[in-house]
Structures are given as C-alpha cells and as structure tokens.
Coordinates of N, CA and C in Angstrom, one line a residue:
X1 N 266.1 90.0 138.0 CA 266.5 89.6 136.6 C 267.0 88.2 136.7
X2 N 267.1 87.6 135.5 CA 267.5 86.2 135.4 C 269.0 86.0 135.6
X3 N 269.4 84.8 136.0 CA 270.8 84.5 136.1 C 271.4 84.4 134.8
X4 N 272.7 84.8 134.6 CA 273.3 84.7 133.3 C 273.3 83.3 132.8
X5 N 272.8 83.2 131.5 CA 272.8 81.9 130.9 C 271.6 81.0 131.3
X6 N 270.8 81.4 132.2 CA 269.6 80.6 132.6 C 268.4 80.9 131.7
X7 N 267.9 79.8 131.2 CA 266.7 79.9 130.3 C 265.4 80.1 131.1
X8 N 264.6 81.0 130.7 CA 263.3 81.2 131.4 C 262.2 80.6 130.6
X9 N 261.2 80.1 131.3 CA 260.0 79.5 130.6 C 258.9 80.6 130.8
X10 N 258.5 81.3 129.7 CA 257.6 82.4 129.8 C 256.2 81.9 130.1
X11 N 255.5 82.8 130.8 CA 254.0 82.7 131.0 C 253.4 83.8 130.2
X12 N 252.3 83.5 129.5 CA 251.6 84.4 128.6 C 250.3 84.8 129.2
X13 N 249.8 86.0 128.9 CA 248.5 86.5 129.3 C 247.8 87.1 128.0
X14 N 246.6 86.7 127.7 CA 245.9 87.2 126.6 C 244.5 87.7 127.0
X15 N 244.3 89.0 127.0 CA 243.1 89.6 127.5 C 242.1 89.9 126.4
X16 N 240.9 90.0 126.7 CA 239.8 90.3 125.8 C 238.5 90.2 126.4
X17 N 237.5 90.6 125.7 CA 236.1 90.5 126.2 C 235.6 89.1 126.1
X18 N 236.1 88.3 125.1 CA 235.7 86.9 124.9 C 234.2 86.8 124.9
X19 N 233.5 87.5 124.0 CA 232.1 87.7 124.0 C 231.4 87.2 122.8
X20 N 231.3 85.8 122.6 CA 231.9 84.8 123.5 C 233.3 84.3 123.0
X21 N 233.9 83.5 123.8 CA 235.2 82.8 123.4 C 234.9 81.9 122.2
X22 N 235.8 81.7 121.3 CA 235.6 80.8 120.1 C 236.9 80.1 119.7
X23 N 236.8 79.3 118.7 CA 237.9 78.5 118.3 C 239.1 79.4 117.7
X24 N 238.8 80.6 117.2 CA 239.8 81.5 116.8 C 240.7 81.9 118.0
X25 N 240.1 82.2 119.1 CA 240.9 82.5 120.3 C 241.7 81.3 120.8
X26 N 241.1 80.2 120.8 CA 241.7 79.0 121.4 C 242.8 78.5 120.5
X27 N 242.6 78.5 119.2 CA 243.6 78.0 118.3 C 244.9 78.9 118.3
X28 N 244.6 80.2 118.3 CA 245.7 81.2 118.4 C 246.5 81.0 119.7
X29 N 245.8 80.8 120.8 CA 246.4 80.6 122.0 C 247.3 79.4 122.1
X30 N 246.8 78.3 121.5 CA 247.6 77.0 121.5 C 248.8 77.1 120.6
X31 N 248.6 77.8 119.5 CA 249.8 78.0 118.6 C 250.9 78.8 119.3
X32 N 250.4 79.8 120.0 CA 251.4 80.6 120.7 C 252.1 79.8 121.8
X33 N 251.4 79.0 122.5 CA 252.0 78.2 123.5 C 253.1 77.3 122.9
X34 N 252.8 76.7 121.8 CA 253.8 75.8 121.2 C 255.0 76.6 120.5
X35 N 254.6 77.7 119.8 CA 255.7 78.4 119.1 C 256.6 79.1 120.1
X36 N 256.1 79.7 121.1 CA 256.9 80.5 122.1 C 257.4 79.6 123.3
X37 N 257.0 78.4 123.3 CA 257.3 77.5 124.4 C 256.9 78.1 125.8
X38 N 255.6 78.5 125.8 CA 255.0 79.1 127.0 C 254.7 78.0 128.0
X39 N 255.0 78.3 129.3 CA 254.6 77.4 130.4 C 253.1 77.2 130.4
X40 N 252.4 78.3 130.2 CA 250.9 78.4 130.1 C 250.5 79.7 129.6
X41 N 249.3 79.8 129.1 CA 248.7 81.1 128.6 C 247.4 81.4 129.4
X42 N 247.4 82.5 130.1 CA 246.2 82.9 130.8 C 245.2 83.6 129.8
X43 N 244.0 83.1 129.6 CA 243.0 83.9 128.9 C 242.2 84.7 130.0
X44 N 242.3 86.0 129.9 CA 241.9 86.9 130.9 C 240.7 87.7 130.4
X45 N 239.5 87.4 130.8 CA 238.3 88.2 130.4 C 238.3 89.5 131.0
X46 N 238.1 90.5 130.2 CA 238.0 91.9 130.6 C 236.6 92.2 131.2
X47 N 236.6 92.6 132.5 CA 235.3 92.9 133.1 C 234.7 94.2 132.7
X48 N 235.4 95.3 132.7 CA 234.9 96.6 132.4 C 235.9 97.2 131.4
X49 N 235.7 97.1 130.1 CA 236.7 97.6 129.1 C 236.8 99.2 129.2
X50 N 238.1 99.7 129.3 CA 238.3 101.1 129.4 C 237.9 101.9 128.1
X51 N 238.0 101.2 126.9 CA 237.9 102.0 125.7 C 236.6 101.7 124.9
X52 N 235.7 100.9 125.5 CA 234.5 100.6 124.8 C 233.4 100.4 125.8
X53 N 232.1 100.4 125.3 CA 231.0 100.1 126.1 C 231.1 98.7 126.6
X54 N 230.8 98.4 127.9 CA 230.8 97.1 128.4 C 229.8 96.2 127.7
X55 N 230.2 94.9 127.4 CA 229.3 94.0 126.7 C 228.0 93.8 127.5
X56 N 226.9 93.5 126.8 CA 225.7 93.3 127.5 C 225.7 91.9 128.2
X57 N 226.6 91.0 127.7 CA 226.8 89.7 128.4 C 227.7 90.0 129.6
X58 N 227.3 89.6 130.8 CA 228.1 89.9 132.0 C 229.5 89.3 132.0
X59 N 230.4 89.9 132.7 CA 231.7 89.4 132.8 C 231.7 88.0 133.4
X60 N 230.8 87.7 134.4 CA 230.7 86.4 135.0 C 230.3 85.3 134.0
X61 N 229.4 85.6 133.1 CA 229.1 84.7 132.0 C 230.2 84.4 131.1
X62 N 230.9 85.5 130.7 CA 232.0 85.4 129.7 C 233.2 84.6 130.3
X63 N 233.4 84.9 131.6 CA 234.5 84.1 132.3 C 234.1 82.6 132.4
X64 N 232.9 82.4 132.7 CA 232.4 81.0 132.8 C 232.6 80.2 131.5
X65 N 232.3 80.9 130.4 CA 232.5 80.3 129.1 C 233.9 80.0 128.7
X66 N 234.8 81.0 129.1 CA 236.3 80.7 128.9 C 236.7 79.5 129.7
X67 N 236.3 79.4 130.9 CA 236.7 78.3 131.8 C 236.2 77.0 131.1
X68 N 235.0 76.9 130.6 CA 234.5 75.7 129.9 C 235.3 75.4 128.7
X69 N 235.7 76.5 128.0 CA 236.4 76.3 126.7 C 237.8 75.7 126.9
X70 N 238.5 76.0 128.0 CA 239.9 75.6 128.2 C 240.0 74.4 129.1
X71 N 238.8 73.9 129.6 CA 238.9 72.7 130.4 C 239.5 71.5 129.7
X72 N 240.4 70.9 130.3 CA 241.1 69.7 129.7 C 242.3 70.1 128.9
X73 N 242.6 71.4 128.7 CA 243.9 71.8 128.0 C 244.8 72.5 129.1
X74 N 245.8 71.8 129.6 CA 246.6 72.2 130.7 C 247.4 73.5 130.4
X75 N 247.6 73.8 129.1 CA 248.4 75.0 128.8 C 247.6 76.3 128.6
X76 N 246.3 76.1 128.7 CA 245.4 77.3 128.6 C 244.6 77.3 129.9
X77 N 244.6 78.5 130.5 CA 243.9 78.6 131.8 C 243.0 79.9 131.8
X78 N 241.9 79.8 132.4 CA 241.0 81.0 132.6 C 241.5 81.8 133.8
X79 N 241.7 83.1 133.6 CA 242.2 84.0 134.6 C 241.2 85.1 134.9
X80 N 240.3 84.9 135.9 CA 239.2 85.8 136.2 C 239.6 87.0 137.1
X81 N 240.9 87.4 137.2 CA 241.3 88.4 138.1 C 240.6 89.7 137.9
X82 N 240.3 90.1 136.7 CA 239.7 91.4 136.5 C 238.3 91.5 136.9
X83 N 237.6 90.4 137.2 CA 236.3 90.4 137.7 C 236.3 90.7 139.2
X84 N 237.5 90.6 139.8 CA 237.6 90.8 141.3 C 237.9 92.2 141.6
X85 N 238.2 93.1 140.6 CA 238.5 94.5 140.8 C 237.4 95.4 140.4
X86 N 237.2 96.5 141.1 CA 236.2 97.5 140.8 C 236.8 98.4 139.7
X87 N 235.9 99.1 139.0 CA 236.3 100.1 138.1 C 236.8 99.5 136.8
X88 N 237.4 100.3 135.9 CA 237.8 99.8 134.6 C 238.9 98.7 134.8
X89 N 238.9 97.8 133.8 CA 239.9 96.7 133.9 C 241.2 97.1 133.1
X90 N 242.1 97.7 133.8 CA 243.3 98.1 133.2 C 244.4 97.0 133.1
X91 N 244.9 96.8 131.9 CA 245.9 95.7 131.7 C 247.1 96.0 132.6
X92 N 247.5 97.2 132.8 CA 248.6 97.5 133.6 C 248.5 96.9 135.0
X93 N 247.3 97.1 135.6 CA 247.0 96.6 137.0 C 247.1 95.1 137.0
X94 N 246.6 94.4 136.0 CA 246.7 93.0 135.9 C 248.1 92.5 135.8
X95 N 248.9 93.2 135.0 CA 250.3 92.8 134.9 C 251.1 93.0 136.2
X96 N 250.8 94.0 136.9 CA 251.4 94.3 138.3 C 251.1 93.1 139.2
X97 N 249.8 92.6 139.2 CA 249.5 91.5 140.0 C 250.2 90.2 139.6
X98 N 250.2 90.0 138.3 CA 250.9 88.8 137.7 C 252.4 88.8 138.0
X99 N 253.0 90.0 137.9 CA 254.4 90.1 138.2 C 254.7 89.8 139.6
X100 N 253.9 90.3 140.5 CA 254.0 90.0 141.9 C 253.9 88.5 142.2
X101 N 253.0 87.8 141.5 CA 252.8 86.4 141.7 C 253.9 85.6 141.2
X102 N 254.5 85.9 140.0 CA 255.5 85.2 139.4 C 256.9 85.4 139.9
X103 N 257.1 86.7 140.4 CA 258.4 87.1 140.8 C 259.1 87.9 139.8
X104 N 260.2 88.6 140.1 CA 260.9 89.5 139.2 C 261.6 88.7 138.1
X105 N 262.0 87.5 138.4 CA 262.9 86.8 137.4 C 262.1 86.0 136.4
X106 N 260.8 85.9 136.5 CA 260.0 85.0 135.6 C 259.6 85.8 134.3
X107 N 259.8 85.2 133.2 CA 259.4 85.9 131.9 C 257.9 85.9 131.8
X108 N 257.3 87.1 131.5 CA 255.9 87.3 131.3 C 255.7 88.0 130.0
X109 N 254.7 87.5 129.2 CA 254.4 88.0 127.9 C 252.9 88.4 127.8
X110 N 252.7 89.6 127.4 CA 251.4 90.2 127.2 C 251.1 90.0 125.7
X111 N 250.0 89.3 125.3 CA 249.6 89.0 124.0 C 248.5 90.0 123.6
X112 N 248.7 90.7 122.4 CA 247.6 91.6 122.0 C 247.6 91.6 120.5
X113 N 246.4 91.9 119.9 CA 246.2 92.0 118.5 C 246.9 93.3 117.9
X114 N 247.3 93.2 116.7 CA 248.0 94.4 116.1 C 247.1 95.6 116.1
X115 N 245.8 95.4 116.0 CA 244.9 96.5 116.0 C 244.9 97.3 117.3
X116 N 245.1 96.6 118.4 CA 245.3 97.2 119.7 C 246.5 98.1 119.8
X117 N 247.6 97.6 119.1 CA 248.8 98.3 119.1 C 248.7 99.7 118.5
X118 N 247.8 99.8 117.5 CA 247.6 101.1 116.8 C 247.2 102.2 117.7
X119 N 246.4 101.8 118.8 CA 245.9 102.8 119.7 C 246.6 102.6 121.1
X120 N 247.8 102.1 121.1 CA 248.4 101.7 122.4 C 248.6 103.0 123.3
X121 N 248.8 104.1 122.6 CA 249.1 105.3 123.4 C 247.9 105.8 124.2
X122 N 246.8 105.2 124.0 CA 245.6 105.6 124.7 C 245.4 104.7 126.0
X123 N 246.2 103.7 126.1 CA 246.1 102.7 127.2 C 246.7 103.4 128.5
X124 N 246.1 102.9 129.6 CA 246.6 103.4 130.9 C 248.0 103.0 131.2
X125 N 248.9 103.9 131.4 CA 250.3 103.7 131.7 C 251.0 102.8 130.7
X126 N 250.7 103.1 129.4 CA 251.2 102.1 128.3 C 252.7 102.1 128.2
X127 N 253.4 103.2 128.5 CA 254.8 103.2 128.3 C 255.5 102.4 129.5
X128 N 254.8 102.0 130.5 CA 255.3 101.2 131.6 C 255.0 99.7 131.4
X129 N 254.3 99.3 130.4 CA 254.0 97.9 130.2 C 255.2 97.0 130.1
X130 N 256.2 97.5 129.3 CA 257.4 96.7 129.1 C 258.3 96.6 130.3
X131 N 258.0 97.4 131.3 CA 258.7 97.2 132.6 C 258.2 96.0 133.3
X132 N 257.0 95.5 132.9 CA 256.4 94.4 133.6 C 256.4 93.1 132.8
X133 N 256.4 93.3 131.4 CA 256.3 92.1 130.5 C 256.9 92.4 129.2
X134 N 257.0 91.3 128.4 CA 257.2 91.5 127.0 C 255.9 91.7 126.3
X135 N 255.8 92.2 125.1 CA 254.6 92.3 124.4 C 254.7 91.4 123.1
X136 N 253.7 90.5 122.9 CA 253.7 89.7 121.7 C 252.5 90.2 120.9
X137 N 252.8 90.7 119.7 CA 251.7 91.3 118.8 C 251.3 90.2 117.8
X138 N 250.0 89.9 117.8 CA 249.4 88.9 116.8 C 249.1 89.6 115.5
X139 N 249.8 89.2 114.5 CA 249.6 89.8 113.2 C 248.7 88.9 112.3
X140 N 247.9 89.6 111.5 CA 247.0 88.9 110.6 C 247.4 89.3 109.1
X141 N 246.8 88.6 108.1 CA 247.1 89.0 106.7 C 246.7 90.5 106.5
X142 N 247.6 91.2 105.9 CA 247.4 92.6 105.6 C 247.7 93.6 106.7
X143 N 248.3 93.0 107.8 CA 248.6 93.8 109.0 C 249.7 94.9 108.7
X144 N 249.6 96.0 109.4 CA 250.6 97.0 109.3 C 250.7 97.7 110.7
X145 N 252.0 97.7 111.2 CA 252.2 98.5 112.4 C 252.3 100.0 112.1
X146 N 252.1 100.8 113.1 CA 252.2 102.3 112.9 C 253.5 102.6 112.2
X147 N 253.5 103.5 111.2 CA 254.7 103.9 110.5 C 255.3 105.2 111.1
X148 N 254.5 106.0 111.8 CA 255.0 107.2 112.4 C 254.2 107.5 113.6
X149 N 254.7 108.5 114.4 CA 254.1 108.8 115.7 C 254.8 108.2 116.9
X150 N 254.2 108.5 118.1 CA 254.9 108.1 119.3 C 254.9 106.5 119.5
X151 N 253.9 105.9 119.0 CA 253.8 104.4 119.1 C 254.8 103.8 118.2
X152 N 255.0 104.3 117.0 CA 255.9 103.8 116.0 C 257.4 103.9 116.5
X153 N 257.7 105.1 117.1 CA 259.0 105.3 117.7 C 259.3 104.3 118.8
X154 N 258.3 104.1 119.6 CA 258.4 103.2 120.8 C 258.6 101.8 120.3
X155 N 257.9 101.3 119.3 CA 258.0 100.0 118.7 C 259.4 99.8 118.1
X156 N 259.9 100.8 117.4 CA 261.2 100.7 116.8 C 262.3 100.5 117.8
X157 N 262.1 101.1 119.0 CA 263.1 101.0 120.0 C 263.1 99.7 120.7
X158 N 262.0 99.0 120.7 CA 261.9 97.8 121.5 C 261.6 96.5 120.7
X159 N 261.3 96.6 119.4 CA 261.0 95.4 118.7 C 262.2 94.5 118.5
X160 N 262.0 93.2 118.6 CA 263.0 92.2 118.4 C 262.4 91.1 117.5
X161 N 263.3 90.3 116.9 CA 262.9 89.3 115.9 C 263.3 87.9 116.4
X162 N 264.0 87.8 117.5 CA 264.5 86.6 118.0 C 263.6 86.1 119.2
X163 N 262.9 85.0 119.0 CA 262.0 84.6 120.1 C 262.8 84.2 121.4
X164 N 264.1 83.9 121.2 CA 264.8 83.4 122.4 C 264.9 84.6 123.4
X165 N 264.7 85.8 123.0 CA 264.7 86.9 124.0 C 263.7 86.7 125.1
X166 N 262.6 86.1 124.8 CA 261.6 85.8 125.8 C 262.0 84.9 126.8
X167 N 263.0 84.1 126.5 CA 263.5 83.1 127.5 C 264.8 83.5 128.1
X168 N 265.2 84.7 127.8 CA 266.5 85.3 128.3 C 266.3 86.4 129.3
X169 N 265.1 87.1 129.1 CA 264.8 88.3 129.9 C 263.4 88.2 130.4
X170 N 263.1 88.8 131.6 CA 261.7 88.7 132.1 C 260.7 89.6 131.4
X171 N 261.2 90.7 130.8 CA 260.3 91.7 130.2 C 261.2 92.6 129.3
X172 N 260.4 93.5 128.6 CA 261.1 94.6 127.9 C 261.2 94.6 126.4
X173 N 260.7 93.5 125.7 CA 260.8 93.5 124.3 C 259.4 93.3 123.6
X174 N 259.4 93.7 122.3 CA 258.1 93.6 121.5 C 258.4 92.6 120.4
X175 N 257.6 91.5 120.3 CA 257.8 90.5 119.3 C 256.5 90.4 118.5
X176 N 256.6 90.4 117.1 CA 255.5 90.2 116.3 C 255.4 88.8 115.7
X177 N 254.2 88.2 115.9 CA 254.0 86.8 115.5 C 252.9 86.7 114.5
X178 N 253.1 86.1 113.3 CA 252.0 85.9 112.4 C 251.5 84.5 112.6
X179 N 250.2 84.4 112.8 CA 249.5 83.1 113.1 C 248.5 82.8 112.0
X180 N 248.1 81.5 112.0 CA 247.1 81.0 111.1 C 245.8 81.8 111.2
X181 N 245.3 82.4 110.1 CA 244.1 83.1 110.2 C 242.9 82.2 110.3
X182 N 242.0 82.4 111.3 CA 240.7 81.7 111.3 C 239.7 82.7 111.3
X183 N 238.9 82.7 110.2 CA 237.9 83.7 110.0 C 236.6 83.5 110.9
X184 N 236.8 83.6 112.2 CA 235.7 83.5 113.1 C 235.8 84.8 114.0
X185 N 234.6 85.3 114.3 CA 234.6 86.5 115.1 C 233.4 86.4 116.1
X186 N 233.6 87.0 117.3 CA 232.6 86.9 118.3 C 231.3 87.7 117.8
X187 N 231.6 88.8 117.1 CA 230.4 89.6 116.5 C 229.6 88.7 115.6
X188 N 230.2 87.9 114.7 CA 229.5 87.0 113.8 C 228.7 86.0 114.6
X189 N 229.3 85.4 115.7 CA 228.6 84.4 116.5 C 227.3 85.1 117.2
X190 N 227.5 86.3 117.7 CA 226.4 86.9 118.4 C 225.3 87.2 117.4
X191 N 225.6 87.6 116.2 CA 224.6 87.9 115.2 C 223.9 86.7 114.7
X192 N 224.6 85.6 114.6 CA 224.0 84.3 114.2 C 222.9 83.9 115.3
X193 N 223.4 83.9 116.5 CA 222.5 83.5 117.6 C 221.3 84.5 117.8
X194 N 221.5 85.7 117.6 CA 220.4 86.7 117.7 C 219.4 86.5 116.6
X195 N 219.8 85.9 115.4 CA 218.9 85.7 114.3 C 218.3 84.3 114.4
X196 N 218.6 83.6 115.5 CA 218.0 82.2 115.6 C 218.7 81.2 114.8
X197 N 220.0 81.4 114.3 CA 220.7 80.5 113.5 C 221.8 79.8 114.4
X198 N 222.3 78.7 113.8 CA 223.3 77.9 114.6 C 224.7 78.5 114.5
X199 N 225.4 78.4 115.6 CA 226.8 78.8 115.7 C 227.7 77.5 116.0
X200 N 227.1 76.4 115.7 CA 227.8 75.1 116.0 C 229.1 75.1 115.1
X201 N 230.2 74.5 115.7 CA 231.5 74.3 115.0 C 232.3 75.6 115.0
X202 N 231.7 76.7 115.5 CA 232.5 78.0 115.6 C 233.1 78.1 117.0
X203 N 232.6 77.4 117.9 CA 233.0 77.5 119.3 C 232.8 76.1 120.0
X204 N 233.5 75.9 121.1 CA 233.3 74.6 121.7 C 231.9 74.2 122.1
X205 N 231.5 73.0 122.0 CA 230.2 72.5 122.3 C 229.8 72.9 123.7
X206 N 230.6 72.7 124.7 CA 230.2 73.1 126.1 C 229.9 74.6 126.2
X207 N 230.6 75.4 125.4 CA 230.3 76.9 125.5 C 228.9 77.1 124.8
X208 N 228.7 76.5 123.7 CA 227.4 76.6 123.1 C 226.2 76.1 124.0
X209 N 226.4 75.0 124.6 CA 225.4 74.5 125.6 C 225.2 75.6 126.7
X210 N 226.3 76.2 127.2 CA 226.1 77.2 128.2 C 225.3 78.4 127.7
X211 N 225.6 78.8 126.5 CA 224.9 79.9 125.9 C 223.4 79.6 125.8
X212 N 223.1 78.4 125.4 CA 221.7 78.0 125.2 C 221.0 77.9 126.5
X213 N 221.6 77.3 127.5 CA 221.0 77.1 128.8 C 220.8 78.4 129.6
X214 N 221.6 79.4 129.3 CA 221.5 80.7 130.0 C 220.8 81.7 129.1
X215 N 220.4 81.3 127.9 CA 219.7 82.2 127.0 C 220.5 83.5 126.7
X216 N 221.7 83.3 126.4 CA 222.6 84.4 126.0 C 222.5 84.7 124.5
X217 N 222.6 86.0 124.2 CA 222.6 86.4 122.8 C 221.3 86.0 122.0
X218 N 220.2 85.9 122.8 CA 219.0 85.5 122.1 C 218.3 86.6 121.5
X219 N 217.4 86.4 120.5 CA 216.6 87.4 119.9 C 215.8 88.2 121.0

C-alpha cells in the first residue's frame, strides 16, 4: 500500500479488440490521461476475446495498428501482452501481470466502457478485479449503470466520485467518467472498407496505409 500522504501517479490500461483502432479510441485515451493525470495509458489488444467470436483480423495485425496509432504520443503505449498468452485473453490475468510489474504500491486503473459493466458478472474472476486495480467506467450520452442485481450492489459498494482516490490508493474503487462523444466505430470503418469506400479521417493515416498494404477488411 502507499505511504500515508504520498501521492501516486496512476497507470491506466484500456483493453479491446481495436479492430481497427480509430480516433475515438485515441481521443478518449488522451482525455483520460489528462483528466486523471495518468503516467501513461496502455492500449491492450485482446488476442482471443472470451465473450465473442475472435475477429477475422489477426491479433498481430490489430496490435501492429495500435502501435502505429500511438507512435509519437509518449502517454499512450501499445501493450501486446495478451498476444503472448495461449487461450482466452482474460483481463484478470493481464492485471496480475501488470500488478507484478508495477509493484503493490503503484496505482493501476482498468478502463472499460459502461456497456461492459452491464455484463461484468460474466467476466473471469470479476469480483477480484478491484483487488488489483481501480476501475474507470467510460460513460456516453444516455448511459445507465445497472439499477439492480449483483453488479449494481457491487458498484454501489465501491463507486467513488473523487478522482483523487486514484492517487491515494493502488486499487479498490470504481470511478465513472463522462467523455467527449466521437461517433466513430470500428464496425463502421470495416463496413466502409468492405464496400470499397474511404475511411480517411476516421483513423490515423499510418493505420489506414497499413490496412491498405496488408489488404485488411477488403471486399
């Protein structure tokens, strides 16, 4: 645990398929870095999603695109650790690894969308996540957290509204953050590319060049 009165500089981790990564992911990540005063934010591509079919685009390609997207931004880093493990990519396992790397006294924040929170009780060892990290929930317009059930009870017990908690304790709290909405989705980008239309200005130019050179998401 942290020394009394010592401020911690949190490290964040934001997982997803990033299929492909786009400006919505990147802008949200940068806003979180600045708002929560994160040392850095790890964008962590999920290799084998536990709750959905694996993307047709390989984890190696998706990770390479994330690396291209964050190049030159020191507060955003590509974290390919889930590509190095076999089997399903469980967030719990990644947090165990990160906690071991950072040490017990370092603040760690798991970033997730509010839609993921709705089904949090289906996640592997979900009730142990707060033993390893804080959880930062990204809220969008019209968002609603669960009003009843086991997840609602769990949220009520751990939710905080003071961001300073992240700098005072290494783990254990749930914080909800409302961010600027950017109406960009990976699904939309894949559909545009599959239809032979342009996805320019929806994602970084180096990522689009990579997609074109590797013929990803093509008709």
